[in-house]
XYZ file of C-alpha atoms in Angstrom:
765
model
C -0.430 -36.045 3.570
C -2.592 -35.879 0.377
C -1.276 -34.023 -2.619
C -4.650 -32.871 -3.935
C -7.714 -34.762 -2.668
C -9.303 -33.805 0.653
C -12.750 -34.538 2.144
C -13.945 -31.081 1.086
C -13.013 -31.779 -2.546
C -14.944 -35.053 -2.371
C -17.897 -33.020 -1.100
C -17.539 -30.626 -4.017
C -17.533 -33.620 -6.363
C -20.786 -34.797 -4.757
C -22.313 -31.365 -5.345
C -21.147 -31.490 -8.975
C -22.785 -34.911 -9.374
C -26.036 -33.468 -7.960
C -25.890 -30.749 -10.612
C -25.390 -33.300 -13.393
C -28.316 -35.378 -12.063
C -30.578 -32.425 -13.049
C -32.093 -32.133 -9.577
C -31.033 -28.476 -9.283
C -33.803 -26.186 -10.629
C -32.886 -23.574 -13.185
C -33.530 -20.757 -10.689
C -30.894 -22.194 -8.329
C -28.309 -23.227 -10.902
C -26.318 -20.016 -10.660
C -25.955 -20.055 -6.810
C -24.826 -23.711 -6.839
C -22.359 -23.265 -9.717
C -21.066 -20.025 -8.214
C -20.350 -21.791 -4.935
C -18.513 -24.618 -6.688
C -16.468 -22.452 -9.044
C -15.689 -19.936 -6.292
C -13.941 -22.691 -4.312
C -12.231 -24.195 -7.330
C -10.673 -21.003 -8.675
C -7.304 -20.625 -6.906
C -7.223 -16.820 -7.124
C -10.775 -16.236 -5.876
C -10.446 -18.930 -3.246
C -7.185 -17.725 -1.769
C -8.133 -14.061 -1.835
C -11.487 -14.657 -0.219
C -10.185 -16.857 2.544
C -7.375 -14.576 3.496
C -8.817 -11.110 3.084
C -12.423 -11.629 4.109
C -11.656 -11.749 7.802
C -8.887 -12.067 10.318
C -9.526 -15.791 10.572
C -8.026 -18.182 8.100
C -9.410 -21.532 6.988
C -7.461 -23.628 4.548
C -10.493 -25.673 3.542
C -14.268 -25.831 3.337
C -16.301 -27.039 6.286
C -19.587 -28.943 6.163
C -21.267 -25.850 7.615
C -20.239 -23.900 4.478
C -22.093 -26.416 2.306
C -25.130 -26.215 4.558
C -25.292 -22.407 4.395
C -24.959 -22.469 0.609
C -27.635 -25.117 -0.086
C -30.084 -25.309 2.821
C -32.337 -22.551 1.416
C -32.315 -23.891 -2.168
C -35.316 -26.014 -3.199
C -34.451 -29.057 -5.319
C -36.340 -30.625 -8.226
C -37.659 -33.334 -5.883
C -40.751 -32.163 -3.958
C -40.228 -31.681 -0.233
C -36.444 -31.849 -0.457
C -33.809 -29.110 -0.464
C -30.472 -29.435 -2.191
C -28.937 -29.761 1.262
C -31.103 -32.846 1.917
C -29.964 -34.467 -1.319
C -26.370 -33.513 -0.603
C -26.488 -35.214 2.824
C -27.974 -38.295 1.168
C -25.106 -38.344 -1.315
C -22.629 -38.033 1.548
C -23.998 -41.052 3.367
C -24.405 -43.167 0.258
C -20.638 -43.484 0.339
C -20.861 -45.956 3.190
C -17.724 -48.005 2.727
C -14.214 -47.893 1.362
C -15.426 -49.865 -1.650
C -18.249 -47.387 -2.340
C -15.665 -44.582 -2.320
C -13.884 -46.378 -5.193
C -17.182 -46.885 -6.965
C -17.999 -43.189 -6.638
C -14.740 -42.146 -8.286
C -15.153 -44.776 -10.992
C -18.658 -43.428 -11.712
C -17.410 -39.895 -12.266
C -16.539 -40.773 -15.855
C -20.260 -41.056 -16.581
C -20.859 -37.348 -15.952
C -18.282 -36.292 -18.540
C -18.845 -35.954 -22.265
C -17.721 -39.163 -23.937
C -14.624 -39.215 -26.045
C -14.918 -40.373 -29.638
C -13.619 -43.818 -28.726
C -15.978 -44.150 -25.737
C -18.962 -43.019 -27.831
C -18.137 -45.665 -30.473
C -17.953 -48.418 -27.828
C -21.280 -47.319 -26.274
C -22.893 -47.397 -29.692
C -21.622 -50.930 -30.296
C -23.014 -52.051 -26.918
C -26.315 -50.173 -27.444
C -25.773 -48.039 -24.347
C -27.731 -44.806 -24.240
C -27.393 -41.716 -22.087
C -30.028 -40.901 -19.495
C -32.222 -38.089 -20.872
C -32.226 -36.240 -17.515
C -28.467 -36.227 -17.053
C -26.284 -33.207 -17.792
C -22.815 -34.007 -19.116
C -19.778 -31.840 -18.416
C -17.358 -30.795 -21.110
C -13.908 -32.213 -20.430
C -12.315 -28.786 -20.920
C -14.754 -26.859 -18.728
C -13.714 -25.813 -15.174
C -15.984 -28.471 -13.657
C -14.885 -31.106 -16.156
C -11.211 -30.371 -15.534
C -11.825 -30.616 -11.779
C -13.541 -34.021 -12.127
C -10.811 -35.382 -14.386
C -8.012 -34.248 -12.089
C -9.791 -35.639 -9.036
C -10.061 -39.033 -10.754
C -6.415 -38.932 -11.752
C -5.194 -37.981 -8.275
C -7.360 -40.721 -6.733
C -5.780 -43.387 -8.925
C -2.306 -42.114 -7.993
C -2.877 -42.523 -4.263
C -1.239 -45.475 -2.557
C -3.307 -47.829 -0.434
C -2.228 -46.245 2.859
C -3.130 -42.766 1.597
C -6.501 -44.057 0.354
C -7.302 -45.493 3.785
C -6.308 -42.174 5.390
C -8.532 -40.248 2.950
C -11.486 -42.541 3.736
C -11.057 -42.151 7.509
C -10.775 -38.378 7.158
C -13.917 -38.329 5.035
C -15.789 -40.260 7.728
C -14.732 -37.730 10.360
C -15.476 -34.816 8.006
C -19.134 -35.768 7.430
C -19.762 -36.670 11.096
C -21.608 -33.335 11.824
C -24.386 -34.453 9.438
C -25.083 -37.665 11.389
C -27.991 -36.186 13.355
C -29.756 -35.017 10.195
C -29.174 -38.351 8.460
C -30.758 -40.176 11.402
C -33.852 -37.946 11.189
C -34.363 -39.005 7.574
C -33.281 -42.623 8.239
C -34.321 -43.856 11.712
C -32.578 -47.194 11.126
C -29.179 -45.498 10.905
C -26.974 -46.335 13.867
C -23.645 -45.234 15.168
C -21.909 -47.643 12.784
C -23.667 -46.323 9.699
C -20.487 -44.696 8.457
C -19.313 -48.180 7.290
C -21.818 -50.730 6.048
C -19.299 -53.519 6.621
C -19.557 -53.000 10.390
C -23.332 -53.487 10.188
C -23.408 -56.395 7.753
C -20.631 -58.173 9.610
C -22.401 -57.572 12.947
C -19.302 -55.923 14.414
C -19.729 -53.333 17.197
C -17.636 -50.220 17.104
C -15.870 -51.365 20.244
C -14.829 -54.680 18.758
C -11.142 -55.256 18.295
C -11.291 -55.297 14.493
C -13.292 -52.048 14.391
C -10.844 -50.396 16.750
C -7.950 -51.497 14.590
C -9.631 -50.107 11.475
C -10.973 -46.791 12.747
C -9.612 -46.240 16.234
C -11.468 -43.652 18.316
C -13.220 -41.771 15.490
C -15.271 -39.342 17.640
C -12.075 -37.929 19.130
C -10.290 -37.436 15.818
C -10.406 -33.889 14.512
C -9.380 -34.458 10.905
C -7.417 -31.205 10.901
C -4.571 -32.800 8.968
C -7.032 -33.948 6.307
C -8.166 -30.417 5.513
C -4.729 -29.627 4.140
C -3.107 -30.825 0.965
C 0.051 -29.870 -0.829
C -1.938 -28.169 -3.580
C -3.661 -25.881 -1.056
C -0.340 -24.973 0.527
C 1.167 -24.077 -2.836
C -1.824 -21.891 -3.670
C -1.589 -20.216 -0.286
C 2.120 -19.498 -0.745
C 1.643 -18.193 -4.298
C -1.149 -15.919 -3.153
C 0.874 -14.670 -0.197
C 3.893 -13.912 -2.383
C 1.617 -12.005 -4.782
C 0.148 -9.995 -1.885
C 3.538 -9.204 -0.378
C 5.076 -8.168 -3.692
C 2.051 -6.261 -4.991
C 0.932 -4.562 -1.774
C 4.171 -4.612 0.208
C 2.749 -5.971 3.462
C 3.932 -8.761 5.754
C 2.461 -12.203 6.389
C -0.518 -11.780 8.764
C -0.110 -13.436 12.151
C -3.127 -15.698 11.588
C -1.700 -17.085 8.354
C 1.765 -17.519 9.838
C 0.334 -19.490 12.788
C -1.678 -21.625 10.405
C 1.385 -22.260 8.271
C 3.363 -23.384 11.328
C 0.573 -25.856 12.128
C 0.867 -27.198 8.591
C 4.569 -27.765 9.100
C 3.923 -29.634 12.352
C 1.552 -32.024 10.532
C 4.485 -33.376 8.526
C 3.405 -31.734 5.288
C 5.911 -31.598 2.457
C 6.646 -27.875 2.316
C 7.318 -26.377 -1.149
C 10.527 -24.427 -1.689
C 8.399 -21.298 -2.189
C 7.992 -21.182 1.599
C 11.612 -20.019 1.853
C 10.770 -17.089 -0.424
C 7.783 -16.172 1.750
C 10.046 -16.266 4.814
C 12.578 -14.111 2.951
C 9.961 -11.477 2.141
C 8.592 -11.502 5.681
C 12.066 -11.227 7.262
C 12.971 -8.455 4.850
C 9.858 -6.444 5.722
C 10.526 -7.042 9.426
C 14.063 -5.643 9.115
C 15.754 -8.958 9.933
C 18.693 -8.800 7.532
C 20.476 -12.099 8.478
C 17.281 -14.187 8.237
C 16.163 -12.591 4.976
C 19.621 -13.116 3.449
C 19.664 -16.757 4.577
C 16.142 -17.543 3.301
C 16.847 -15.859 -0.039
C 19.858 -18.108 -0.569
C 17.880 -21.177 0.473
C 15.056 -20.485 -1.960
C 17.265 -19.873 -4.980
C 19.489 -22.825 -4.089
C 16.390 -25.043 -4.469
C 15.125 -23.166 -7.516
C 18.366 -23.208 -9.474
C 18.873 -26.865 -8.601
C 15.630 -27.641 -10.451
C 15.719 -24.975 -13.174
C 19.431 -24.583 -13.862
C 20.528 -20.984 -14.517
C 17.165 -19.682 -15.766
C 16.287 -17.944 -12.515
C 19.783 -16.720 -11.611
C 19.052 -13.119 -12.598
C 16.040 -13.038 -10.273
C 18.213 -14.156 -7.379
C 20.563 -11.268 -8.120
C 17.630 -8.876 -8.530
C 16.203 -9.777 -5.116
C 19.659 -9.563 -3.576
C 20.201 -6.057 -4.996
C 16.843 -4.808 -3.697
C 17.547 -6.376 -0.304
C 20.998 -4.770 -0.053
C 19.608 -1.357 -1.035
C 16.826 -1.559 1.542
C 19.352 -2.187 4.307
C 21.652 0.652 3.246
C 24.357 -1.385 1.478
C 24.247 0.775 -1.642
C 27.542 -0.184 -3.302
C 26.744 -3.901 -2.954
C 23.255 -3.241 -4.322
C 24.595 -1.465 -7.409
C 27.097 -4.264 -8.043
C 24.393 -6.917 -7.761
C 22.057 -4.948 -10.025
C 24.730 -4.516 -12.691
C 25.296 -8.265 -12.645
C 21.520 -8.734 -12.869
C 21.422 -6.613 -16.019
C 24.304 -8.566 -17.565
C 22.726 -11.935 -16.756
C 19.296 -10.856 -18.006
C 20.843 -9.756 -21.303
C 22.680 -13.053 -21.555
C 19.481 -15.035 -20.937
C 17.411 -12.646 -23.108
C 14.977 -12.061 -20.248
C 13.537 -8.721 -21.341
C 11.093 -8.496 -18.432
C 13.835 -8.786 -15.834
C 16.140 -6.498 -17.841
C 13.567 -3.718 -18.175
C 12.595 -3.941 -14.512
C 16.264 -3.805 -13.463
C 16.927 -0.705 -15.557
C 13.791 0.935 -14.154
C 14.877 0.113 -10.600
C 18.352 1.502 -11.284
C 16.840 4.750 -12.569
C 14.630 5.235 -9.509
C 17.509 4.266 -7.225
C 19.585 6.997 -8.855
C 16.821 9.536 -8.214
C 16.669 8.562 -4.541
C 20.452 8.299 -4.056
C 22.172 10.526 -6.628
C 25.563 10.356 -4.883
C 25.728 6.558 -5.030
C 24.865 6.268 -8.719
C 27.702 8.451 -10.026
C 29.903 5.588 -11.263
C 27.002 3.958 -13.082
C 26.181 7.209 -14.863
C 29.799 7.536 -15.954
C 29.665 4.045 -17.454
C 26.746 5.151 -19.645
C 24.414 2.303 -18.721
C 21.427 4.648 -18.420
C 22.534 7.851 -20.122
C 20.729 11.032 -19.142
C 17.429 10.899 -17.290
C 15.368 11.711 -20.373
C 17.249 9.147 -22.442
C 16.740 6.488 -19.754
C 12.997 7.134 -19.573
C 12.652 7.169 -23.378
C 14.477 3.823 -23.544
C 12.289 2.295 -20.818
C 9.115 3.505 -22.578
C 10.207 1.992 -25.879
C 11.110 -1.367 -24.316
C 7.895 -1.437 -22.279
C 5.845 -0.988 -25.463
C 7.813 -3.696 -27.263
C 7.293 -6.263 -24.495
C 3.764 -5.141 -23.517
C 4.917 -4.340 -19.974
C 2.110 -1.868 -19.332
C 2.984 -1.413 -15.660
C 6.498 -0.318 -16.595
C 5.128 1.984 -19.289
C 2.768 3.629 -16.792
C 5.598 4.055 -14.288
C 7.851 5.573 -16.961
C 5.165 8.081 -17.971
C 4.682 9.114 -14.353
C 8.463 9.419 -13.948
C 8.544 11.714 -16.979
C 5.815 13.855 -15.431
C 7.712 13.988 -12.152
C 10.915 14.894 -13.977
C 9.080 17.730 -15.740
C 7.908 19.080 -12.369
C 11.393 18.719 -10.895
C 13.042 20.613 -13.753
C 10.300 23.231 -13.956
C 9.324 22.229 -17.498
C 5.987 22.685 -19.223
C 2.974 21.930 -17.035
C 0.760 20.904 -19.987
C 3.399 18.311 -20.850
C 3.285 16.963 -17.279
C -0.522 16.829 -17.418
C -0.293 14.959 -20.728
C 2.025 12.298 -19.242
C -0.223 11.855 -16.203
C -3.313 11.530 -18.410
C -1.622 8.868 -20.547
C -0.590 6.955 -17.422
C -4.121 7.248 -16.057
C -5.564 5.878 -19.313
C -3.168 2.924 -19.142
C -4.005 2.230 -15.501
C -7.717 2.099 -16.313
C -7.631 0.189 -19.589
C -4.995 -2.343 -18.486
C -6.197 -2.553 -14.858
C -2.809 -1.536 -13.406
C -3.818 -0.998 -9.793
C -0.249 -0.690 -8.486
C 0.313 2.632 -10.263
C -2.918 4.360 -9.282
C -1.491 5.570 -5.966
C 1.615 7.058 -7.590
C -0.501 8.671 -10.301
C -2.905 10.367 -7.884
C -0.109 11.501 -5.576
C 1.728 13.133 -8.497
C -1.525 14.830 -9.498
C -1.898 16.027 -5.917
C 1.663 17.390 -5.913
C 1.050 19.135 -9.226
C -2.057 20.942 -7.978
C -0.252 21.775 -4.746
C 2.511 23.480 -6.751
C -0.150 25.373 -8.653
C -1.532 26.625 -5.351
C -4.865 24.820 -5.737
C -4.616 23.036 -2.410
C -8.249 22.003 -2.179
C -7.812 19.963 -5.385
C -4.569 18.489 -4.067
C -6.368 17.504 -0.871
C -9.279 16.041 -2.847
C -7.019 13.755 -4.879
C -5.408 12.427 -1.708
C -8.772 11.768 -0.081
C -10.109 10.183 -3.282
C -7.181 7.772 -3.330
C -7.628 6.824 0.336
C -11.368 6.336 -0.037
C -11.473 4.470 -3.354
C -8.153 2.766 -4.028
C -6.469 2.144 -0.673
C -7.545 -1.525 -0.541
C -5.983 -2.426 -3.901
C -2.863 -0.251 -3.765
C 0.538 -0.886 -2.175
C 0.475 -0.087 1.523
C 3.517 2.123 1.034
C 1.536 4.450 -1.244
C -1.325 4.507 1.279
C 1.073 5.349 4.118
C 2.748 8.146 2.136
C -0.621 9.615 1.172
C -1.849 9.586 4.777
C 1.363 11.224 6.001
C 1.133 13.952 3.369
C -2.515 14.541 4.243
C -1.518 14.906 7.885
C 1.216 17.393 6.965
C -1.257 19.379 4.854
C -3.502 19.605 7.919
C -0.643 21.071 9.973
C -0.240 23.904 7.456
C -3.871 24.785 8.256
C -3.263 24.602 12.000
C -5.318 21.430 12.429
C -2.676 19.610 14.468
C -5.044 17.380 16.423
C -6.701 16.155 13.222
C -3.256 15.494 11.744
C -2.332 13.322 14.724
C -5.634 11.451 14.354
C -4.778 10.733 10.705
C -1.375 9.408 11.767
C -2.951 7.239 14.459
C -5.407 5.826 11.900
C -2.581 4.100 10.032
C -3.212 0.355 10.157
C -0.994 -1.379 12.705
C -0.350 -4.211 10.244
C 1.298 -1.655 7.957
C 3.622 -0.580 10.766
C 4.804 -4.172 11.272
C 7.132 -3.511 8.336
C 10.316 -1.841 9.584
C 10.628 0.569 6.662
C 7.030 1.723 7.013
C 7.389 2.148 10.754
C 10.508 4.280 10.296
C 8.692 6.437 7.748
C 5.685 6.819 10.068
C 7.854 7.692 13.085
C 9.824 10.242 11.039
C 6.684 11.958 9.762
C 5.102 11.966 13.222
C 8.240 13.618 14.573
C 8.123 16.206 11.764
C 4.554 17.127 12.690
C 5.482 17.516 16.341
C 8.563 19.584 15.423
C 6.398 21.831 13.247
C 4.038 22.481 16.145
C 6.776 23.044 18.723
C 8.507 25.592 16.493
C 5.297 27.572 16.144
C 4.722 27.392 19.886
C 8.261 28.763 20.371
C 9.206 25.715 22.452
C 12.790 25.654 21.210
C 14.010 23.104 23.771
C 11.495 20.502 22.611
C 12.117 21.465 18.981
C 15.851 20.877 19.407
C 15.104 17.470 20.913
C 12.951 16.503 17.917
C 15.610 17.798 15.505
C 18.309 15.686 17.137
C 15.951 12.714 16.977
C 15.424 13.227 13.233
C 19.148 13.663 12.540
C 20.157 10.601 14.549
C 19.309 8.198 11.706
C 19.171 8.358 7.887
C 15.939 9.912 6.672
C 13.757 7.736 4.407
C 13.449 10.109 1.441
C 14.878 13.285 -0.099
C 11.620 15.182 0.413
C 11.671 14.459 4.144
C 15.354 15.407 4.310
C 14.621 18.768 2.697
C 11.591 19.409 4.917
C 13.744 18.655 7.967
C 16.404 21.059 6.698
C 13.838 23.845 6.215
C 12.520 23.335 9.754
C 16.069 23.316 11.126
C 16.804 26.633 9.401
C 13.536 27.978 10.828
C 14.683 26.785 14.247
C 17.918 28.803 14.018
C 16.025 31.854 12.732
C 13.639 31.727 15.682
C 16.631 31.251 17.942
C 18.155 34.326 16.228
C 21.288 32.342 15.407
C 21.514 33.751 11.895
C 25.129 32.671 11.149
C 24.236 29.007 11.864
C 21.114 29.276 9.684
C 23.065 30.837 6.822
C 25.864 28.265 7.099
C 23.370 25.402 6.908
C 21.582 27.030 3.970
C 24.767 27.657 1.991
C 25.894 24.066 2.524
C 22.634 22.737 1.147
C 22.657 25.228 -1.729
C 26.117 24.014 -2.754
C 24.874 20.423 -2.831
C 21.858 21.397 -4.921
C 24.043 23.218 -7.423
C 26.193 20.111 -7.866
C 23.164 17.875 -8.489
C 20.094 17.997 -10.668
C 17.924 19.173 -7.801
C 14.246 19.952 -7.645
C 13.615 23.536 -8.712
C 11.193 23.932 -5.818
C 14.016 23.246 -3.366
C 16.231 25.852 -5.001
C 13.498 28.477 -4.907
C 12.710 27.647 -1.285
C 16.350 28.086 -0.257
C 16.500 31.456 -2.031
C 13.383 32.630 -0.166
C 14.854 31.433 3.141
C 18.064 33.289 2.387
C 16.148 36.502 1.763
C 14.213 35.910 4.994
C 17.434 35.478 6.985
C 18.710 38.810 5.656
C 15.386 40.409 6.591
C 15.447 39.022 10.137
C 19.086 40.058 10.511
C 18.148 43.673 9.737
C 19.701 43.873 6.264
C 16.752 43.133 3.933
C 18.259 45.003 0.958
C 21.000 42.369 0.741
C 18.406 39.778 -0.140
C 16.756 41.782 -2.912
C 18.518 40.083 -5.850
C 17.985 36.657 -4.270
C 14.259 37.344 -3.845
C 13.912 38.614 -7.424
C 15.697 35.512 -8.736
C 13.447 33.254 -6.641
C 10.342 35.001 -7.963
C 11.586 34.661 -11.550
C 12.315 30.925 -11.193
C 9.015 30.284 -9.416
C 7.090 32.130 -12.137
C 8.831 30.191 -14.900
C 8.156 26.835 -13.200
C 4.616 27.853 -12.138
C 5.395 27.252 -8.467
C 2.666 29.638 -7.398
C 2.847 29.314 -3.564
C 6.611 29.828 -3.775
C 6.028 32.756 -6.172
C 3.727 34.517 -3.683
C 6.251 33.878 -0.917
C 9.020 35.327 -3.095
C 6.861 38.364 -3.904
C 6.394 38.837 -0.164
C 10.184 38.760 0.278
C 10.554 41.361 -2.487
C 7.942 43.538 -0.792
C 9.860 43.373 2.500
C 12.808 44.873 0.652
C 10.579 47.533 -0.915
C 9.188 48.400 2.521
C 12.700 48.784 3.890
C 13.415 51.128 0.973
C 10.221 53.073 1.850
C 8.544 52.069 -1.422
C 5.308 51.482 0.470
C 2.892 52.143 -2.368
C 4.591 49.660 -4.714
C 4.703 47.035 -1.933
C 1.019 47.517 -1.075
C -0.003 47.296 -4.745
C 1.968 44.057 -5.244
C 0.628 42.450 -2.074
C -2.992 43.364 -2.764
C -2.739 41.939 -6.287
C -1.590 38.504 -5.067
C -3.782 38.284 -1.954
C -6.677 36.296 -3.582
C -4.229 33.667 -4.844
C -2.493 33.564 -1.445
C -5.799 32.878 0.273
C -6.518 30.123 -2.245
C -3.318 28.320 -1.203
C -4.837 27.622 2.253
C -1.424 27.938 3.901
C -1.961 29.776 7.188
C 1.714 30.712 7.591
C 1.904 32.210 4.085
C -1.390 34.082 4.546
C -0.352 35.391 7.969
C 2.998 36.735 6.749
C 1.452 38.272 3.622
C -1.146 40.135 5.702
C 1.625 41.222 8.062
C 3.655 42.621 5.139
C 0.545 44.394 3.827
C -0.045 45.916 7.260
C 3.544 47.199 7.275
C 3.035 48.734 3.831
C -0.158 50.519 4.946
C 1.611 51.717 8.098
C 4.350 53.152 5.902
C 1.775 54.902 3.745
C 0.095 56.235 6.895
C 3.431 57.587 8.033
C 3.873 59.430 4.748
C 0.387 61.019 5.012
C -0.238 64.221 6.911
C -0.920 63.905 10.615
C -4.653 63.900 11.378
C -5.625 63.595 7.716
C -8.376 61.331 6.506
C -5.934 59.367 4.359
C -3.794 58.616 7.386
C -6.763 57.312 9.356
C -7.811 55.119 6.431
C -4.328 53.634 6.141
C -4.141 53.022 9.908
C -7.542 51.361 9.792
C -6.454 49.130 6.898
C -3.243 48.302 8.723
C -5.245 47.358 11.840
C -7.549 45.127 9.748
C -4.597 43.365 8.119
C -2.990 42.868 11.526
C -6.227 41.352 12.813
C -6.401 38.938 9.880
C -2.734 38.078 10.277
C -3.254 37.469 14.009
C -6.129 35.087 13.233
C -3.957 33.063 10.867
C -1.063 32.962 13.336
C -3.526 31.811 16.007
C -4.707 28.920 13.827
C -1.175 27.549 13.545
C -0.416 28.462 17.204
C 2.518 30.677 16.183
C 3.359 32.452 19.447
C 5.933 34.863 18.016
C 3.623 35.863 15.189
C 0.713 36.487 17.568
C 2.894 38.564 19.892
C 4.289 40.567 17.005
C 0.792 41.345 15.718
C -0.396 42.357 19.194
C 2.600 44.664 19.550
C 1.839 46.270 16.177
C -1.831 46.637 17.040
C -0.980 48.249 20.374
C 1.209 50.722 18.494
C -1.640 51.629 16.134
C -4.074 52.061 19.040
C -1.556 54.270 20.755
C -1.156 56.390 17.626
C -4.941 56.721 17.397
C -4.999 57.896 20.990
C -7.012 54.921 22.226
C -4.892 54.056 25.267
C -7.442 51.607 26.688
C -7.299 49.373 23.618
C -3.537 49.781 23.544
C -3.324 48.517 27.126
C -5.685 45.645 26.277
C -3.412 44.628 23.412
C -0.382 44.803 25.693
C -2.177 42.664 28.303
C -3.136 40.125 25.636
C 0.496 40.094 24.506
C 1.566 39.129 28.028
C -1.195 36.506 28.288
C -0.037 34.857 25.072
C 3.537 34.736 26.380
C 2.417 33.367 29.723
C 0.172 30.655 28.275
C 2.925 29.595 25.846
C 5.388 29.140 28.735
C 2.828 27.157 30.724
C 2.319 24.754 27.819
C 6.042 24.068 27.447
């Protein structure tokens, strides 16, 4: 198996020699050079071959040369560059001429000082029409390496390369015969013609065998190509987080069957693929194999990276204590070896691990490795600047912004951190952080209640940056977009978004678990609104049967579970669950949004239980915290909870004034549930004011009319999210108003519609 030279590289050398012969017109120089350089650059070559289509080709075919040159006119009248290229191919008509071709490559390179002196002594002059290549140029380096690799080949490998070249150029035989009628079936080797040997003679069969039936597939692969393929695949898997595509894996297995010497990096590719597939034993085994080979060749230099990969692997499979131990050893080894890149990355990973699993990181925090969160981020920023690790610096700035949102700190400060990270991402071309940056911006606008901007940032990321961002960020963004659609009652569109997730992304176990969990959350959300408590309980048990992938999903599941108990009117169970979670949040540095949300839920439980006054202080505290942290949707929800208490205290005018003042901002949030409940509370306030007015007075009729309008708007919002209980409650209130107005027909219509809603909801269960 060749290490570097293949028939396609010989063909590229022929194209380079055509360029130096000055037969390529100036107008066609750029297309020819672009084609050559494109297939010489390892990064461009690998990326193009793998990502351009589902098919994978490890080498160039003759047809690729034809497509690139057949339409290009050469400097010789009546001939295209393709014609001259075919002529060059068939001029190599023997094993000896192959040697002569490689020996002649030195003539297309700029002479060294010693060679120029010898040529001057021998009165040799350069052809005026020939273009010479600089030895340090991409083309010059390619020619020099090709010559070197050719001289290194043993005789058996040279014969194999020649035979493979003969098979490789066979598709051009028909065209060569058109230009040269004397060419026969033995034209591939002039020795067969000059020696008057037929292709069926014994000597010819010994030399070439049955050439027409040989496919030359083995010849299209060399060790250099395999190494480039593996390096590219590792870069893709680490940068984007996806698995090895099936087409590439099948092709790689074919390479192994050809007897190719497989680099040790293949074990690392298998480790990454097994890890993404959720195969813990295989990933563990391949990781050890790779670093056994690596450390055998490079001593202890790469030991910290073995520990780093082991820690990440253990954490991904839920072995948190082992992961922390391995990461601490990684930090110690990186300090010992003075590997600042590995050290900074390890500390960053440990910080984010602590944010995701605060209970597991307690011992590390006590040891003082990281200090407080702000100290850890300040340290990481300083080290990232020192070592020019711009990706780490961008991540640290985004973490600071996220920490500011979590603690309810200054919003301008959070915007400043995001803007700095965005500037870094653009100026330093850090594509990996763009997804995180735009998702944090989306979360920030969502907390400000500007949901259309939050939605726009998510869509902008999916439309513009999805192809160059980690698939995990793309998946999270799509899931959050789907959840945002459910808050608007667009359940079918949300399911379409979830179904649009690329199936290759779901081949990774972690991504599939995240997708399944989010899909279940969407279904649970819909079933709760439809009052299908049996199905909702089934989805809840399904979510609780396995560890949830993130803290945000865990909290969302908890909120829906509390809502389930409230709808079931099991208030003690809802309060018990809420108090348990509140205790945990008080013991940890929890997100302020979660604390405010639990306070609002607590006030709501008291309201549903018939004792709204008991939740007054809780609602006031929630409103105060939400106002301080600028959590505007939560603030409007807390104000609604306060107004429920005011209504129960018969302070209808104050409640109506508060609700009317926040209604424009509530509508801007585009949350149907929040809008529906706020209109419902406003209807109750107007009903209370109508009750305080004199019977038959104009004021009373106005208040009843306003109450009916608010109920209608609330009913529309409940209908969008398919909330059966909310629709029935609004119909009952509307029937009461119609009855008070003396319109018994409309009252009966409302009652009939109430029954229809109940009946249709039961039929859909």
